[in-house]
């Protein structure tokens, strides 16, 4: 084992792949989705196309362990978070929430909070661009879905989930590639600036 100055250890993995259960795979997919969004936004920033960043969740630190560097060991959320990402593109304020679903048929609404709905309503009221980026894991597709549609669907209380068919019909598919991983800006262009990109 190699000990680094910051107190971390090098771990050498066996060359034989470990079997993963399906729960672990799906959890990792959710993290991969967010990571791919972050990398895409870093690409846009580095190429001076847009500045959109992940909004940090405000926490109140209670206790820190300094034995191996500074490590937060006890903390709590100060207040409800709003949405995942915000920034500026083409002179417009951008605000969006990222959601992924493993379901082949729908996006459950139970993990969208009333606080997020209220926040997105305010963004729209003040002239900002608000939407959801939704990963349909089973189809390996990602969509931009306008927040107004989600808000209306949420408030109607007719269903506990948005059908995948409606996401695909009302949303705009975000093309996937290498750099950037997700062509979010092209989807924004199409949805809000009425520019069709190839």
Coordinates of C-alpha atoms in Angstrom, one line a residue, residues 29-30 32-38 40 44 85 96-101 107 131-146 164 166-177 180-188 190:
X29 CA -25.7 5.4 -14.1
X30 CA -27.3 8.2 -12.1
X32 CA -22.5 9.0 -14.6
X33 CA -25.4 11.1 -15.9
X34 CA -24.6 14.0 -13.6
X35 CA -20.9 13.7 -14.2
X36 CA -21.5 13.8 -18.0
X37 CA -23.6 17.0 -17.6
X38 CA -20.8 18.5 -15.5
X40 CA -20.4 19.0 -20.9
X44 CA -18.9 24.9 -22.9
X85 CA -27.7 24.0 -12.4
X96 CA -32.4 23.6 -14.9
X97 CA -32.9 20.4 -12.9
X98 CA -31.5 17.0 -13.9
X99 CA -33.5 13.9 -13.5
X100 CA -33.0 10.3 -14.6
X101 CA -35.4 7.4 -14.7
X107 CA -40.7 9.7 -14.9
X131 CA -36.2 23.3 -18.0
X132 CA -35.4 19.7 -17.0
X133 CA -32.7 17.5 -18.5
X134 CA -34.1 14.0 -18.3
X135 CA -32.2 10.8 -18.8
X136 CA -34.3 7.8 -20.0
X137 CA -31.8 5.2 -19.0
X138 CA -33.7 2.2 -20.5
X139 CA -33.7 3.9 -23.9
X140 CA -30.2 5.5 -23.6
X141 CA -31.8 8.9 -24.5
X142 CA -31.6 12.3 -22.9
X143 CA -34.3 15.0 -23.4
X144 CA -34.7 18.7 -22.6
X145 CA -38.2 19.2 -21.3
X146 CA -39.5 22.8 -20.7
X164 CA -42.0 8.6 -21.4
X166 CA -45.0 12.6 -23.6
X167 CA -41.4 13.4 -22.7
X168 CA -40.3 12.3 -26.1
X169 CA -43.2 14.1 -27.8
X170 CA -42.9 17.4 -25.9
X171 CA -39.2 17.4 -25.3
X172 CA -36.2 17.9 -27.5
X173 CA -33.7 15.1 -27.7
X174 CA -30.2 16.1 -26.5
X175 CA -27.7 14.5 -28.8
X176 CA -24.9 12.5 -27.2
X177 CA -21.3 12.5 -28.3
X180 CA -19.3 17.6 -25.3
X181 CA -21.0 14.5 -24.0
X182 CA -24.4 16.2 -24.1
X183 CA -25.2 18.8 -26.7
X184 CA -27.3 20.8 -24.2
X185 CA -26.7 24.2 -25.9
X186 CA -28.0 22.9 -29.2
X187 CA -31.2 21.7 -27.5
X188 CA -31.6 25.1 -25.9
X190 CA -33.9 24.7 -30.7

